[in-house]
Short mmCIF file of C-alpha atoms in Angstrom, two decimals:
data_model
loop_
_atom_site.label_atom_id
_atom_site.label_comp_id
_atom_site.label_asym_id
_atom_site.label_seq_id
_atom_site.Cartn_x
_atom_site.Cartn_y
_atom_site.Cartn_z
CA GLN N 1 4.07 7.81 -15.12
CA ALA N 2 2.48 5.65 -12.18
CA MET N 3 3.11 3.71 -9.22
CA VAL N 4 1.16 0.84 -8.18
CA PHE N 5 0.87 -0.26 -4.73
CA ARG N 6 -0.90 -3.65 -3.55
CA ALA N 7 0.06 -4.15 0.62
CA TYR N 8 -1.43 -7.09 2.81
CA PRO N 9 -0.14 -7.26 6.86
CA ILE N 10 2.86 -10.07 7.08
CA ALA N 11 4.36 -11.54 9.96
CA GLY N 12 7.32 -9.32 11.63
CA ILE N 13 10.83 -10.61 12.12
CA ALA N 14 10.60 -11.86 16.03
CA ASP N 15 7.51 -13.47 14.28
CA ASP N 16 8.15 -17.93 13.30
CA ASN N 17 6.21 -16.92 9.60
CA PHE N 18 8.81 -14.59 9.10
CA TYR N 19 10.45 -16.59 7.51
CA VAL N 20 7.40 -18.04 4.46
CA GLY N 21 7.39 -14.50 4.54
CA GLU N 22 10.91 -14.88 2.92
CA PHE N 23 9.76 -17.20 0.86
CA LEU N 24 6.72 -15.13 -0.57
CA GLU N 25 8.33 -12.34 -1.40
CA GLU N 26 11.10 -14.35 -3.46
CA LEU N 27 8.25 -14.82 -4.87
CA PHE N 28 7.28 -12.28 -6.18
CA ASN N 29 11.02 -10.48 -6.28
CA GLY N 30 13.53 -13.67 -8.33
CA LEU N 31 14.27 -13.05 -11.76
CA SER N 32 12.46 -16.62 -12.52
CA SER N 33 9.77 -15.28 -11.10
CA SER N 34 6.49 -16.32 -12.61
CA PHE N 35 5.13 -12.76 -11.53
CA VAL N 36 7.64 -10.55 -12.91
CA GLU N 37 8.15 -12.88 -16.09
CA GLU N 38 4.35 -12.11 -16.85
CA VAL N 39 3.49 -8.21 -15.80
CA ARG N 40 6.72 -7.51 -17.48
CA GLU N 41 8.16 -9.67 -19.43
CA LYS N 42 4.75 -11.10 -21.64
CA ARG N 43 2.01 -8.51 -21.18
CA GLY N 44 5.66 -5.44 -21.02
CA LEU N 45 2.66 -3.74 -18.24
CA ALA N 46 5.83 -2.52 -16.26
CA TYR N 47 8.91 -0.96 -16.25
CA THR N 48 10.37 -1.85 -12.68
CA VAL N 49 7.60 -5.16 -10.57
CA GLY N 50 8.29 -7.32 -7.75
CA ALA N 51 7.89 -7.62 -3.56
CA THR N 52 8.86 -6.08 -0.66
CA ARG N 53 8.32 -6.13 3.55
CA LEU N 54 8.42 -3.58 5.92
CA LEU N 55 8.93 -5.32 9.31
CA GLY N 56 8.77 -4.70 12.64
CA LYS N 57 9.51 -7.07 15.68
CA LYS N 58 6.08 -8.74 15.52
CA GLU N 59 4.06 -7.49 12.29
CA GLY N 60 5.08 -6.57 9.40
CA MET N 61 3.95 -5.55 5.61
CA PHE N 62 4.32 -6.63 2.38
CA CYS N 63 4.17 -4.95 -0.40
CA LEU N 64 3.80 -5.58 -4.91
CA PHE N 65 4.93 -2.95 -6.52
CA ALA N 66 4.40 -1.72 -10.09
CA GLY N 67 6.22 1.63 -12.25
CA THR N 68 4.07 1.58 -15.41
CA GLN N 69 2.09 4.25 -17.52
CA GLY N 70 -0.76 5.09 -15.98
CA GLN N 71 -2.81 3.95 -18.70
CA GLN N 72 -2.35 -0.09 -17.84
CA VAL N 73 -2.42 0.54 -13.05
CA SER N 74 -5.92 -1.29 -14.08
CA ALA N 75 -3.94 -4.72 -15.48
CA VAL N 76 -1.25 -4.20 -13.24
CA GLU N 77 -3.41 -4.39 -11.11
CA GLU N 78 -5.65 -7.12 -11.80
CA GLU N 79 -1.95 -9.07 -12.38
CA MET N 80 -0.92 -8.33 -8.71
CA ARG N 81 -4.90 -9.61 -7.52
CA LYS N 82 -4.02 -12.68 -9.76
CA GLY N 83 -0.09 -13.21 -8.55
CA ILE N 84 -2.02 -13.23 -4.87
CA GLN N 85 -4.62 -15.36 -5.78
CA ARG N 86 -2.00 -18.76 -7.06
CA VAL N 87 -0.91 -18.66 -4.29
CA LEU N 88 -4.07 -18.64 -2.67
CA ASP N 89 -5.22 -21.25 -4.80
CA LYS N 90 -2.10 -23.55 -4.22
CA LYS N 91 -0.78 -23.38 -7.30
CA ILE N 92 2.91 -22.74 -6.57
CA THR N 93 4.83 -26.17 -8.48
CA THR N 94 7.54 -27.51 -5.97
CA SER N 95 10.32 -25.84 -8.47
CA GLU N 96 9.41 -22.61 -8.07
CA PHE N 97 9.30 -23.43 -3.94
CA GLU N 98 12.85 -25.59 -4.06
CA ILE N 99 14.21 -22.64 -6.37
CA CYS N 100 12.92 -19.72 -3.70
CA ARG N 101 14.59 -21.67 -0.74
CA THR N 102 18.32 -21.71 -2.66
CA CYS N 103 17.81 -18.10 -3.84
CA LEU N 104 16.93 -17.59 -0.40
CA LYS N 105 19.78 -19.47 1.08
CA VAL N 106 22.23 -18.09 -1.10
CA ASN N 107 21.28 -14.83 -0.93
CA HIS N 108 21.24 -14.93 2.95
CA GLN N 109 25.09 -16.07 2.90
CA LEU N 110 25.46 -12.92 0.28
CA ARG N 111 24.47 -10.61 2.48
CA LEU N 112 26.41 -11.58 5.14
CA GLN N 113 30.44 -11.01 3.63
CA THR N 114 31.32 -8.09 4.89
CA LEU N 115 32.20 -7.18 8.64
CA SER N 116 29.71 -3.92 8.35
CA ARG N 117 26.43 -6.57 7.19
CA LYS N 118 27.49 -8.90 9.68
CA ALA N 119 27.17 -5.39 12.20
CA PHE N 120 24.97 -4.07 10.92
CA GLN N 121 22.78 -8.40 11.18
CA ALA N 122 23.82 -8.02 15.36
CA GLY N 123 23.37 -4.30 15.30
CA TYR N 124 19.43 -5.03 14.40
CA ASP N 125 18.92 -8.58 16.15
CA CYS N 126 19.91 -6.28 19.15
CA LEU N 127 17.25 -3.67 18.94
CA LEU N 128 14.74 -6.12 18.46
CA GLN N 129 16.44 -8.17 21.82
CA LEU N 130 16.81 -10.64 19.45
CA PRO N 131 18.70 -14.02 19.96
CA ALA N 132 22.31 -13.92 19.54
CA GLU N 133 21.87 -16.63 17.30
CA HIS N 134 18.67 -15.59 15.25
CA GLY N 135 20.83 -15.18 12.45
CA LEU N 136 22.41 -18.36 12.39
CA GLU N 137 19.52 -20.18 12.40
CA TYR N 138 18.24 -18.63 8.90
CA GLU N 139 18.70 -21.54 7.12
CA GLN N 140 17.81 -23.96 9.64
CA LYS N 141 14.75 -22.06 9.47
CA ILE N 142 13.75 -21.34 5.73
CA ASP N 143 15.33 -25.73 5.53
CA SER N 144 12.31 -26.73 8.03
CA ILE N 145 9.70 -24.24 5.47
CA THR N 146 7.83 -26.49 3.88
CA LEU N 147 5.00 -25.43 0.49
CA GLU N 148 2.00 -26.67 3.33
CA HIS N 149 2.84 -24.36 5.66
CA PHE N 150 3.61 -22.03 3.21
CA TYR N 151 0.42 -22.19 1.88
CA ALA N 152 -1.60 -22.43 5.25
CA VAL N 153 0.61 -18.83 6.73
CA CYS N 154 -0.13 -17.22 2.83
CA GLU N 155 -3.65 -17.23 3.88
CA SER N 156 -3.83 -15.91 7.24
CA TYR N 157 -2.13 -13.05 5.62
CA LEU N 158 -2.91 -12.54 1.87
CA LYS N 159 -6.89 -11.62 2.34
CA SER N 160 -8.25 -9.23 0.60
CA ASP N 161 -10.17 -7.61 3.04
CA ARG N 162 -6.75 -7.09 4.65
CA SER N 163 -5.39 -4.86 2.16
CA SER N 164 -5.16 -1.89 0.64
CA THR N 165 -3.84 -1.10 -3.12
CA LEU N 166 -2.91 2.78 -3.81
CA TYR N 167 -2.02 4.10 -7.85
CA TYR N 168 -0.04 7.41 -7.43
CA TYR N 169 1.03 9.15 -10.42
CA LEU N 170 4.01 10.56 -10.81
CA ASN N 171 4.74 14.40 -11.51
CA ASN N 172 8.20 15.35 -11.85
CA ILE N 173 9.06 13.22 -8.45
CA TYR N 174 11.63 11.22 -7.51
CA GLU N 175 10.31 7.52 -7.42
CA GLU N 176 12.00 6.87 -4.17
CA GLU N 177 10.67 10.06 -2.40
CA ILE N 178 7.52 8.60 -2.89
CA TYR N 179 8.51 4.84 -2.44
CA CYS N 180 9.30 5.37 1.22
CA THR N 181 7.26 7.80 1.67
CA PHE N 182 4.13 5.59 0.38
CA CYS N 183 5.94 2.02 2.11
CA PHE N 184 5.59 4.34 5.38
CA CYS N 185 1.89 5.28 5.25
CA LEU N 186 0.93 1.71 3.78
CA SER N 187 2.68 -0.21 6.46
CA LEU N 188 0.78 1.96 9.13
CA HIS N 189 -2.41 1.24 7.51
CA CYS N 190 -2.01 -2.42 6.95
CA ILE N 191 -0.38 -3.08 10.67
CA SER N 192 -3.40 -1.67 11.74
CA LEU N 193 -5.82 -4.47 10.62
CA LEU N 194 -4.07 -7.10 12.56
#
């Protein structure tokens, strides 16, 4: 088995373009994601596939990942490249974009259902010296992102010369440990490219 990672620098949590990153992550992550459908469901290239971000205050990392068979890493990486190119070629449909918007707003509301999550978010915002109303503006900020703005921001971040790719072949080591270690190292690398 192997893990394939492809990462790009992305805006951090205090940057207004953070919300574009929310759309990007949802686009590559949701069950209705054409990327997930192509890689996992149609082509059967990966048993786990998706996207995540590791965020600092000003910069962060956007990372596509997939767990696959060792002989399929090249095919998985090619699908990752195609998925990113689809964004750069402005081929995301309005319907896809609006599904992302709805999912983001619903998931945000679900995350704030518990007192512990609300307290965590308030503490996190305080730690990053974000304004108290930062979390309260989430839906408004999500609603303000247009598809054209999304494309413009993605074009500035999703450049192949600012990306990193890693294949990691698993040998009886827990995936989670590898994933966490890799994300830390790769995030440092991507942030250095900013």
